[in-house]
Amino acid sequence: MEGHPQHQHLPQYQYHQQQSTSSVGVDADRFPQWSIQETKEFLMIRAELDRSFMETKRNKLLWEVISTRMRDKGFNRSPEQCKSKWKNLFTRYKGCETMEEEAMRQQFPFYNEMQVIFSARMQSMLLSEGEGGATGSKRKAVQLSSDEEEDIMEEKELEKSSVRKKKQGKAGGIGGSTSGNNSNSIKEILEDFMRQQMEMEMQWREAFEARENERRLKEMEWRQKMEALENERLLMDRRWYEREEQRRTREEARAEKRDALITALLNKLRREDHM
């Protein structure tokens, strides 16, 4: 994938990875770990409800729906566990945006499933813009749900807390530099995400224009074929009319010859009778 070099955001990703590892260690004794199949089922359900997450700020009921559907599939997960799992996946997905493709597959095997969700979200935004034109605030709501915005805010708070702790043991200048680097890291991740979304939008528009051009070409070909068939029909009608005219002309000529012959025979018979 294109993007900023991996080493620019490696401390930020390691920070999220260490945080996720510590939380897993705490919860491992109480809850079983998520299997690959369970996580894929969870992402399929989350993808189906992604539009609902975009349209509301209160997602508690939606997480209860996901928990119920997971239970129907044989996975006993509470709404809080589902919400925590999504935050963990979202954080790891953001971290993979700055990684090479090979390393990304090793670190995060669910990147493709997450990419499908955000690609569908982007297409929904483009359709909304095409129908009525989306405002700036709506563009933001389409890109991030309330849970994801909350997750980003929590990360910023954790980073600020970490910076304050470092300031207590280090000089103020060093602490301020660390805070600036962390802020720049988040800003660069978001800018990279926005850049990829804009590239997807350009690709979608190019694909739409290509399909439209293809439709116009097919329509033009269809019209040309219809015109050719119409011209062929007119030509066949003209030839038939010409043949009919020739046939009538020949019949009229034969009729005239027959009448002349009959008249000549009658005149001959009359002359013989008079004699």
PDB file of C-alpha atoms in Angstrom:
ATOM      1  CA  MET A   1       0.000   0.000   0.000  1.00  0.00           C
ATOM      2  CA  GLU A   2       1.068   3.562  -0.584  1.00  0.00           C
ATOM      3  CA  GLY A   3       1.400   5.795   2.382  1.00  0.00           C
ATOM      4  CA  HIS A   4       3.936   7.275   4.776  1.00  0.00           C
ATOM      5  CA  PRO A   5       6.978   5.191   5.560  1.00  0.00           C
ATOM      6  CA  GLN A   6       6.378   2.620   8.237  1.00  0.00           C
ATOM      7  CA  HIS A   7       9.021   3.923  10.639  1.00  0.00           C
ATOM      8  CA  GLN A   8       7.265   7.288  10.989  1.00  0.00           C
ATOM      9  CA  HIS A   9       4.306   5.741  12.815  1.00  0.00           C
ATOM     10  CA  LEU A  10       5.934   2.686  14.363  1.00  0.00           C
ATOM     11  CA  PRO A  11       5.953   4.106  17.938  1.00  0.00           C
ATOM     12  CA  GLN A  12       2.261   4.989  17.618  1.00  0.00           C
ATOM     13  CA  TYR A  13       1.338   1.499  16.394  1.00  0.00           C
ATOM     14  CA  GLN A  14       3.491  -0.150  19.080  1.00  0.00           C
ATOM     15  CA  TYR A  15       1.643   1.934  21.645  1.00  0.00           C
ATOM     16  CA  HIS A  16      -1.740   0.623  20.457  1.00  0.00           C
ATOM     17  CA  GLN A  17      -0.371  -2.910  20.200  1.00  0.00           C
ATOM     18  CA  GLN A  18       0.953  -2.822  23.762  1.00  0.00           C
ATOM     19  CA  GLN A  19      -2.343  -1.417  25.003  1.00  0.00           C
ATOM     20  CA  SER A  20      -4.333  -4.164  23.223  1.00  0.00           C
ATOM     21  CA  THR A  21      -1.977  -6.843  24.556  1.00  0.00           C
ATOM     22  CA  SER A  22      -2.366  -5.636  28.130  1.00  0.00           C
ATOM     23  CA  SER A  23      -6.163  -5.531  27.884  1.00  0.00           C
ATOM     24  CA  VAL A  24      -6.227  -9.039  26.413  1.00  0.00           C
ATOM     25  CA  GLY A  25      -4.088 -10.277  29.265  1.00  0.00           C
ATOM     26  CA  VAL A  26      -6.541  -8.867  31.804  1.00  0.00           C
ATOM     27  CA  ASP A  27      -9.633 -10.261  30.075  1.00  0.00           C
ATOM     28  CA  ALA A  28      -8.151 -13.648  29.137  1.00  0.00           C
ATOM     29  CA  ASP A  29      -8.997 -15.122  32.530  1.00  0.00           C
ATOM     30  CA  ARG A  30     -12.619 -13.981  32.400  1.00  0.00           C
ATOM     31  CA  PHE A  31     -13.530 -14.348  28.700  1.00  0.00           C
ATOM     32  CA  PRO A  32     -12.290 -16.791  26.044  1.00  0.00           C
ATOM     33  CA  GLN A  33     -10.287 -15.298  23.206  1.00  0.00           C
ATOM     34  CA  TRP A  34     -11.985 -14.599  19.890  1.00  0.00           C
ATOM     35  CA  SER A  35     -11.314 -17.265  17.276  1.00  0.00           C
ATOM     36  CA  ILE A  36     -10.703 -16.368  13.634  1.00  0.00           C
ATOM     37  CA  GLN A  37     -14.074 -17.781  12.561  1.00  0.00           C
ATOM     38  CA  GLU A  38     -15.865 -15.967  15.378  1.00  0.00           C
ATOM     39  CA  THR A  39     -14.205 -12.681  14.418  1.00  0.00           C
ATOM     40  CA  LYS A  40     -15.172 -13.136  10.752  1.00  0.00           C
ATOM     41  CA  GLU A  41     -18.798 -13.822  11.725  1.00  0.00           C
ATOM     42  CA  PHE A  42     -18.718 -10.730  13.917  1.00  0.00           C
ATOM     43  CA  LEU A  43     -17.370  -8.558  11.071  1.00  0.00           C
ATOM     44  CA  MET A  44     -20.043  -9.863   8.682  1.00  0.00           C
ATOM     45  CA  ILE A  45     -22.773  -8.837  11.137  1.00  0.00           C
ATOM     46  CA  ARG A  46     -21.081  -5.493  11.836  1.00  0.00           C
ATOM     47  CA  ALA A  47     -20.822  -4.807   8.075  1.00  0.00           C
ATOM     48  CA  GLU A  48     -24.573  -5.405   7.625  1.00  0.00           C
ATOM     49  CA  LEU A  49     -25.355  -2.877  10.361  1.00  0.00           C
ATOM     50  CA  ASP A  50     -22.678  -0.312   9.474  1.00  0.00           C
ATOM     51  CA  ARG A  51     -25.155   2.053   7.850  1.00  0.00           C
ATOM     52  CA  SER A  52     -27.274   2.031  11.024  1.00  0.00           C
ATOM     53  CA  PHE A  53     -24.169   2.871  13.061  1.00  0.00           C
ATOM     54  CA  MET A  54     -23.548   5.846  10.759  1.00  0.00           C
ATOM     55  CA  GLU A  55     -27.086   7.181  11.193  1.00  0.00           C
ATOM     56  CA  THR A  56     -27.280   7.212  14.988  1.00  0.00           C
ATOM     57  CA  LYS A  57     -25.154   8.418  17.886  1.00  0.00           C
ATOM     58  CA  ARG A  58     -26.657   6.011  20.428  1.00  0.00           C
ATOM     59  CA  ASN A  59     -25.367   2.596  19.471  1.00  0.00           C
ATOM     60  CA  LYS A  60     -26.181   0.606  22.604  1.00  0.00           C
ATOM     61  CA  LEU A  61     -29.202  -1.050  20.992  1.00  0.00           C
ATOM     62  CA  LEU A  62     -27.185  -1.935  17.888  1.00  0.00           C
ATOM     63  CA  TRP A  63     -24.525  -3.675  19.977  1.00  0.00           C
ATOM     64  CA  GLU A  64     -27.295  -5.649  21.693  1.00  0.00           C
ATOM     65  CA  VAL A  65     -28.562  -6.704  18.258  1.00  0.00           C
ATOM     66  CA  ILE A  66     -25.056  -7.845  17.289  1.00  0.00           C
ATOM     67  CA  SER A  67     -24.726  -9.766  20.572  1.00  0.00           C
ATOM     68  CA  THR A  68     -28.058 -11.520  19.924  1.00  0.00           C
ATOM     69  CA  ARG A  69     -27.103 -12.448  16.364  1.00  0.00           C
ATOM     70  CA  MET A  70     -23.734 -13.739  17.551  1.00  0.00           C
ATOM     71  CA  ARG A  71     -25.557 -15.877  20.115  1.00  0.00           C
ATOM     72  CA  ASP A  72     -27.754 -17.254  17.319  1.00  0.00           C
ATOM     73  CA  LYS A  73     -24.584 -18.347  15.528  1.00  0.00           C
ATOM     74  CA  GLY A  74     -23.317 -20.134  18.654  1.00  0.00           C
ATOM     75  CA  PHE A  75     -20.980 -17.427  20.030  1.00  0.00           C
ATOM     76  CA  ASN A  76     -21.860 -16.103  23.485  1.00  0.00           C
ATOM     77  CA  ARG A  77     -20.641 -12.493  23.516  1.00  0.00           C
ATOM     78  CA  SER A  78     -22.098  -9.579  25.465  1.00  0.00           C
ATOM     79  CA  PRO A  79     -22.758  -6.181  23.828  1.00  0.00           C
ATOM     80  CA  GLU A  80     -19.810  -4.720  25.758  1.00  0.00           C
ATOM     81  CA  GLN A  81     -17.501  -7.452  24.455  1.00  0.00           C
ATOM     82  CA  CYS A  82     -18.666  -6.834  20.882  1.00  0.00           C
ATOM     83  CA  LYS A  83     -18.117  -3.099  21.244  1.00  0.00           C
ATOM     84  CA  SER A  84     -14.659  -3.628  22.763  1.00  0.00           C
ATOM     85  CA  LYS A  85     -13.756  -6.056  19.967  1.00  0.00           C
ATOM     86  CA  TRP A  86     -14.740  -3.523  17.312  1.00  0.00           C
ATOM     87  CA  LYS A  87     -12.629  -0.827  18.958  1.00  0.00           C
ATOM     88  CA  ASN A  88      -9.675  -3.185  19.051  1.00  0.00           C
ATOM     89  CA  LEU A  89     -10.115  -4.104  15.365  1.00  0.00           C
ATOM     90  CA  PHE A  90     -10.541  -0.460  14.382  1.00  0.00           C
ATOM     91  CA  THR A  91      -7.355   0.520  16.220  1.00  0.00           C
ATOM     92  CA  ARG A  92      -5.376  -2.277  14.563  1.00  0.00           C
ATOM     93  CA  TYR A  93      -6.860  -1.355  11.168  1.00  0.00           C
ATOM     94  CA  LYS A  94      -5.670   2.229  11.557  1.00  0.00           C
ATOM     95  CA  GLY A  95      -2.225   0.991  12.525  1.00  0.00           C
ATOM     96  CA  CYS A  96      -2.033  -1.136   9.374  1.00  0.00           C
ATOM     97  CA  GLU A  97      -2.657   1.889   7.141  1.00  0.00           C
ATOM     98  CA  THR A  98       1.050   2.797   7.473  1.00  0.00           C
ATOM     99  CA  MET A  99       2.444  -0.729   7.048  1.00  0.00           C
ATOM    100  CA  GLU A 100       3.685  -2.636   4.040  1.00  0.00           C
ATOM    101  CA  GLU A 101       1.270  -5.175   2.534  1.00  0.00           C
ATOM    102  CA  GLU A 102       3.236  -8.265   3.602  1.00  0.00           C
ATOM    103  CA  ALA A 103       3.705  -7.050   7.168  1.00  0.00           C
ATOM    104  CA  MET A 104       0.056  -5.950   7.266  1.00  0.00           C
ATOM    105  CA  ARG A 105      -1.189  -9.486   6.463  1.00  0.00           C
ATOM    106  CA  GLN A 106       1.009 -10.938   9.205  1.00  0.00           C
ATOM    107  CA  GLN A 107       0.009  -8.419  11.853  1.00  0.00           C
ATOM    108  CA  PHE A 108      -3.698  -8.102  11.058  1.00  0.00           C
ATOM    109  CA  PRO A 109      -5.425 -11.005   9.194  1.00  0.00           C
ATOM    110  CA  PHE A 110      -8.797  -9.181   9.156  1.00  0.00           C
ATOM    111  CA  TYR A 111      -7.644  -6.149   7.156  1.00  0.00           C
ATOM    112  CA  ASN A 112      -9.585  -7.160   4.032  1.00  0.00           C
ATOM    113  CA  GLU A 113     -12.853  -7.529   5.986  1.00  0.00           C
ATOM    114  CA  MET A 114     -12.360  -4.102   7.582  1.00  0.00           C
ATOM    115  CA  GLN A 115     -11.478  -2.582   4.205  1.00  0.00           C
ATOM    116  CA  VAL A 116     -14.752  -3.921   2.754  1.00  0.00           C
ATOM    117  CA  ILE A 117     -16.704  -2.143   5.503  1.00  0.00           C
ATOM    118  CA  PHE A 118     -14.983   1.208   4.956  1.00  0.00           C
ATOM    119  CA  SER A 119     -15.170   0.880   1.155  1.00  0.00           C
ATOM    120  CA  ALA A 120     -18.940   0.322   1.349  1.00  0.00           C
ATOM    121  CA  ARG A 121     -19.144   3.318   3.675  1.00  0.00           C
ATOM    122  CA  MET A 122     -17.300   5.439   1.111  1.00  0.00           C
ATOM    123  CA  GLN A 123     -19.633   4.347  -1.688  1.00  0.00           C
ATOM    124  CA  SER A 124     -22.627   5.242   0.482  1.00  0.00           C
ATOM    125  CA  MET A 125     -21.155   8.700   0.993  1.00  0.00           C
ATOM    126  CA  LEU A 126     -20.643   9.155  -2.749  1.00  0.00           C
ATOM    127  CA  LEU A 127     -24.234   8.123  -3.475  1.00  0.00           C
ATOM    128  CA  SER A 128     -25.474  10.607  -0.875  1.00  0.00           C
ATOM    129  CA  GLU A 129     -23.410  13.354  -2.509  1.00  0.00           C
ATOM    130  CA  GLY A 130     -24.759  12.418  -5.916  1.00  0.00           C
ATOM    131  CA  GLU A 131     -28.378  12.599  -4.760  1.00  0.00           C
ATOM    132  CA  GLY A 132     -28.304  15.890  -2.904  1.00  0.00           C
ATOM    133  CA  GLY A 133     -24.759  16.918  -2.108  1.00  0.00           C
ATOM    134  CA  ALA A 134     -23.323  16.130   1.324  1.00  0.00           C
ATOM    135  CA  THR A 135     -22.250  18.887   3.699  1.00  0.00           C
ATOM    136  CA  GLY A 136     -18.910  18.860   5.485  1.00  0.00           C
ATOM    137  CA  SER A 137     -20.445  17.574   8.709  1.00  0.00           C
ATOM    138  CA  LYS A 138     -22.216  14.751   6.871  1.00  0.00           C
ATOM    139  CA  ARG A 139     -18.986  13.769   5.169  1.00  0.00           C
ATOM    140  CA  LYS A 140     -17.388  13.326   8.597  1.00  0.00           C
ATOM    141  CA  ALA A 141     -20.343  11.288   9.902  1.00  0.00           C
ATOM    142  CA  VAL A 142     -20.139   8.929   6.987  1.00  0.00           C
ATOM    143  CA  GLN A 143     -16.461   8.279   7.514  1.00  0.00           C
ATOM    144  CA  LEU A 144     -16.481   7.602  11.263  1.00  0.00           C
ATOM    145  CA  SER A 145     -19.228   6.301  13.528  1.00  0.00           C
ATOM    146  CA  SER A 146     -19.746   7.624  17.029  1.00  0.00           C
ATOM    147  CA  ASP A 147     -17.902   4.631  18.512  1.00  0.00           C
ATOM    148  CA  GLU A 148     -14.914   5.214  16.255  1.00  0.00           C
ATOM    149  CA  GLU A 149     -14.814   8.935  17.070  1.00  0.00           C
ATOM    150  CA  GLU A 150     -15.028   8.031  20.747  1.00  0.00           C
ATOM    151  CA  ASP A 151     -12.146   5.604  20.284  1.00  0.00           C
ATOM    152  CA  ILE A 152     -10.007   8.328  18.710  1.00  0.00           C
ATOM    153  CA  MET A 153     -10.830  10.709  21.559  1.00  0.00           C
ATOM    154  CA  GLU A 154      -9.868   8.043  24.109  1.00  0.00           C
ATOM    155  CA  GLU A 155      -6.563   7.500  22.315  1.00  0.00           C
ATOM    156  CA  LYS A 156      -5.861  11.222  22.436  1.00  0.00           C
ATOM    157  CA  GLU A 157      -6.664  11.319  26.148  1.00  0.00           C
ATOM    158  CA  LEU A 158      -4.372   8.351  26.789  1.00  0.00           C
ATOM    159  CA  GLU A 159      -1.616  10.032  24.814  1.00  0.00           C
ATOM    160  CA  LYS A 160      -2.050  13.249  26.775  1.00  0.00           C
ATOM    161  CA  SER A 161      -1.941  11.290  30.034  1.00  0.00           C
ATOM    162  CA  SER A 162       1.223   9.523  28.892  1.00  0.00           C
ATOM    163  CA  VAL A 163       2.799  12.837  27.983  1.00  0.00           C
ATOM    164  CA  ARG A 164       1.952  14.294  31.410  1.00  0.00           C
ATOM    165  CA  LYS A 165       3.578  11.311  33.133  1.00  0.00           C
ATOM    166  CA  LYS A 166       6.713  11.729  31.040  1.00  0.00           C
ATOM    167  CA  LYS A 167       6.829  15.415  31.872  1.00  0.00           C
ATOM    168  CA  GLN A 168       6.953  14.588  35.582  1.00  0.00           C
ATOM    169  CA  GLY A 169      10.236  12.684  35.164  1.00  0.00           C
ATOM    170  CA  LYS A 170      11.779  14.575  32.262  1.00  0.00           C
ATOM    171  CA  ALA A 171      12.402  18.134  31.194  1.00  0.00           C
ATOM    172  CA  GLY A 172       9.459  20.109  29.885  1.00  0.00           C
ATOM    173  CA  GLY A 173      11.044  20.514  26.465  1.00  0.00           C
ATOM    174  CA  ILE A 174      11.404  16.776  25.920  1.00  0.00           C
ATOM    175  CA  GLY A 175       7.840  16.109  27.080  1.00  0.00           C
ATOM    176  CA  GLY A 176       6.464  18.785  24.769  1.00  0.00           C
ATOM    177  CA  SER A 177       8.362  17.277  21.855  1.00  0.00           C
ATOM    178  CA  THR A 178       6.865  13.833  22.592  1.00  0.00           C
ATOM    179  CA  SER A 179       3.351  15.292  22.715  1.00  0.00           C
ATOM    180  CA  GLY A 180       3.906  17.042  19.422  1.00  0.00           C
ATOM    181  CA  ASN A 181       5.163  13.849  17.803  1.00  0.00           C
ATOM    182  CA  ASN A 182       2.156  11.861  19.026  1.00  0.00           C
ATOM    183  CA  SER A 183      -0.264  14.530  17.807  1.00  0.00           C
ATOM    184  CA  ASN A 184       1.498  14.676  14.456  1.00  0.00           C
ATOM    185  CA  SER A 185       1.358  10.886  14.264  1.00  0.00           C
ATOM    186  CA  ILE A 186      -2.444  10.820  14.707  1.00  0.00           C
ATOM    187  CA  LYS A 187      -2.828  13.705  12.283  1.00  0.00           C
ATOM    188  CA  GLU A 188      -0.736  11.915   9.654  1.00  0.00           C
ATOM    189  CA  ILE A 189      -2.735   8.692  10.121  1.00  0.00           C
ATOM    190  CA  LEU A 190      -6.005  10.576   9.599  1.00  0.00           C
ATOM    191  CA  GLU A 191      -4.568  12.459   6.623  1.00  0.00           C
ATOM    192  CA  ASP A 192      -3.426   9.164   5.096  1.00  0.00           C
ATOM    193  CA  PHE A 193      -6.895   7.704   5.680  1.00  0.00           C
ATOM    194  CA  MET A 194      -8.528  10.726   4.040  1.00  0.00           C
ATOM    195  CA  ARG A 195      -6.105  10.469   1.108  1.00  0.00           C
ATOM    196  CA  GLN A 196      -7.028   6.851   0.548  1.00  0.00           C
ATOM    197  CA  GLN A 197     -10.728   7.700   0.723  1.00  0.00           C
ATOM    198  CA  MET A 198     -10.236  10.424  -1.892  1.00  0.00           C
ATOM    199  CA  GLU A 199      -8.347   7.951  -4.110  1.00  0.00           C
ATOM    200  CA  MET A 200     -11.243   5.508  -3.766  1.00  0.00           C
ATOM    201  CA  GLU A 201     -13.655   8.291  -4.714  1.00  0.00           C
ATOM    202  CA  MET A 202     -11.593   9.118  -7.816  1.00  0.00           C
ATOM    203  CA  GLN A 203     -11.455   5.434  -8.782  1.00  0.00           C
ATOM    204  CA  TRP A 204     -15.225   5.165  -8.324  1.00  0.00           C
ATOM    205  CA  ARG A 205     -15.836   8.228 -10.483  1.00  0.00           C
ATOM    206  CA  GLU A 206     -13.480   6.928 -13.188  1.00  0.00           C
ATOM    207  CA  ALA A 207     -15.250   3.563 -13.147  1.00  0.00           C
ATOM    208  CA  PHE A 208     -18.631   5.313 -13.361  1.00  0.00           C
ATOM    209  CA  GLU A 209     -17.488   7.426 -16.324  1.00  0.00           C
ATOM    210  CA  ALA A 210     -16.072   4.323 -18.050  1.00  0.00           C
ATOM    211  CA  ARG A 211     -19.393   2.499 -17.601  1.00  0.00           C
ATOM    212  CA  GLU A 212     -21.269   5.536 -18.889  1.00  0.00           C
ATOM    213  CA  ASN A 213     -19.036   5.760 -21.970  1.00  0.00           C
ATOM    214  CA  GLU A 214     -19.485   2.055 -22.581  1.00  0.00           C
ATOM    215  CA  ARG A 215     -23.263   2.475 -22.332  1.00  0.00           C
ATOM    216  CA  ARG A 216     -23.178   5.352 -24.849  1.00  0.00           C
ATOM    217  CA  LEU A 217     -21.075   3.290 -27.277  1.00  0.00           C
ATOM    218  CA  LYS A 218     -23.448   0.337 -27.021  1.00  0.00           C
ATOM    219  CA  GLU A 219     -26.433   2.625 -27.532  1.00  0.00           C
ATOM    220  CA  MET A 220     -24.773   4.167 -30.581  1.00  0.00           C
ATOM    221  CA  GLU A 221     -23.997   0.711 -31.996  1.00  0.00           C
ATOM    222  CA  TRP A 222     -27.601  -0.344 -31.399  1.00  0.00           C
ATOM    223  CA  ARG A 223     -28.915   2.741 -33.222  1.00  0.00           C
ATOM    224  CA  GLN A 224     -26.567   2.118 -36.140  1.00  0.00           C
ATOM    225  CA  LYS A 225     -27.751  -1.487 -36.389  1.00  0.00           C
ATOM    226  CA  MET A 226     -31.390  -0.377 -36.316  1.00  0.00           C
ATOM    227  CA  GLU A 227     -30.714   2.189 -39.052  1.00  0.00           C
ATOM    228  CA  ALA A 228     -28.948  -0.437 -41.144  1.00  0.00           C
ATOM    229  CA  LEU A 229     -31.883  -2.826 -40.740  1.00  0.00           C
ATOM    230  CA  GLU A 230     -34.338  -0.062 -41.683  1.00  0.00           C
ATOM    231  CA  ASN A 231     -32.318   0.838 -44.771  1.00  0.00           C
ATOM    232  CA  GLU A 232     -32.164  -2.843 -45.750  1.00  0.00           C
ATOM    233  CA  ARG A 233     -35.943  -3.132 -45.356  1.00  0.00           C
ATOM    234  CA  LEU A 234     -36.520  -0.059 -47.519  1.00  0.00           C
ATOM    235  CA  LEU A 235     -34.164  -1.430 -50.170  1.00  0.00           C
ATOM    236  CA  MET A 236     -36.000  -4.770 -50.213  1.00  0.00           C
ATOM    237  CA  ASP A 237     -39.362  -2.963 -50.530  1.00  0.00           C
ATOM    238  CA  ARG A 238     -38.036  -0.918 -53.441  1.00  0.00           C
ATOM    239  CA  ARG A 239     -36.740  -4.011 -55.225  1.00  0.00           C
ATOM    240  CA  TRP A 240     -40.052  -5.792 -54.711  1.00  0.00           C
ATOM    241  CA  TYR A 241     -41.927  -2.786 -56.125  1.00  0.00           C
ATOM    242  CA  GLU A 242     -39.637  -2.680 -59.148  1.00  0.00           C
ATOM    243  CA  ARG A 243     -40.152  -6.406 -59.816  1.00  0.00           C
ATOM    244  CA  GLU A 244     -43.923  -5.971 -59.536  1.00  0.00           C
ATOM    245  CA  GLU A 245     -43.808  -3.121 -62.026  1.00  0.00           C
ATOM    246  CA  GLN A 246     -41.800  -5.218 -64.452  1.00  0.00           C
ATOM    247  CA  ARG A 247     -44.218  -8.151 -64.053  1.00  0.00           C
ATOM    248  CA  ARG A 248     -47.241  -5.951 -64.735  1.00  0.00           C
ATOM    249  CA  THR A 249     -45.522  -4.445 -67.780  1.00  0.00           C
ATOM    250  CA  ARG A 250     -44.825  -7.912 -69.191  1.00  0.00           C
ATOM    251  CA  GLU A 251     -48.429  -9.064 -68.557  1.00  0.00           C
ATOM    252  CA  GLU A 252     -49.811  -5.955 -70.231  1.00  0.00           C
ATOM    253  CA  ALA A 253     -47.565  -6.537 -73.266  1.00  0.00           C
ATOM    254  CA  ARG A 254     -48.672 -10.170 -73.533  1.00  0.00           C
ATOM    255  CA  ALA A 255     -52.331  -9.124 -73.210  1.00  0.00           C
ATOM    256  CA  GLU A 256     -51.943  -6.604 -76.021  1.00  0.00           C
ATOM    257  CA  LYS A 257     -50.338  -9.201 -78.280  1.00  0.00           C
ATOM    258  CA  ARG A 258     -53.096 -11.686 -77.465  1.00  0.00           C
ATOM    259  CA  ASP A 259     -55.798  -9.130 -78.233  1.00  0.00           C
ATOM    260  CA  ALA A 260     -54.114  -8.194 -81.518  1.00  0.00           C
ATOM    261  CA  LEU A 261     -53.889 -11.840 -82.550  1.00  0.00           C
ATOM    262  CA  ILE A 262     -57.546 -12.505 -81.695  1.00  0.00           C
ATOM    263  CA  THR A 263     -58.621  -9.386 -83.628  1.00  0.00           C
ATOM    264  CA  ALA A 264     -56.623 -10.493 -86.663  1.00  0.00           C
ATOM    265  CA  LEU A 265     -58.194 -13.968 -86.612  1.00  0.00           C
ATOM    266  CA  LEU A 266     -61.720 -12.528 -86.344  1.00  0.00           C
ATOM    267  CA  ASN A 267     -61.114 -10.197 -89.281  1.00  0.00           C
ATOM    268  CA  LYS A 268     -59.808 -13.090 -91.345  1.00  0.00           C
ATOM    269  CA  LEU A 269     -62.888 -15.187 -90.567  1.00  0.00           C
ATOM    270  CA  ARG A 270     -65.213 -12.337 -91.543  1.00  0.00           C
ATOM    271  CA  ARG A 271     -63.481 -11.929 -94.895  1.00  0.00           C
ATOM    272  CA  GLU A 272     -63.780 -15.612 -95.636  1.00  0.00           C
ATOM    273  CA  ASP A 273     -67.519 -15.569 -94.821  1.00  0.00           C
ATOM    274  CA  HIS A 274     -68.098 -12.715 -97.255  1.00  0.00           C
ATOM    275  CA  MET A 275     -66.342 -14.544 -99.976  1.00  0.00           C
TER     276      MET A 275
END
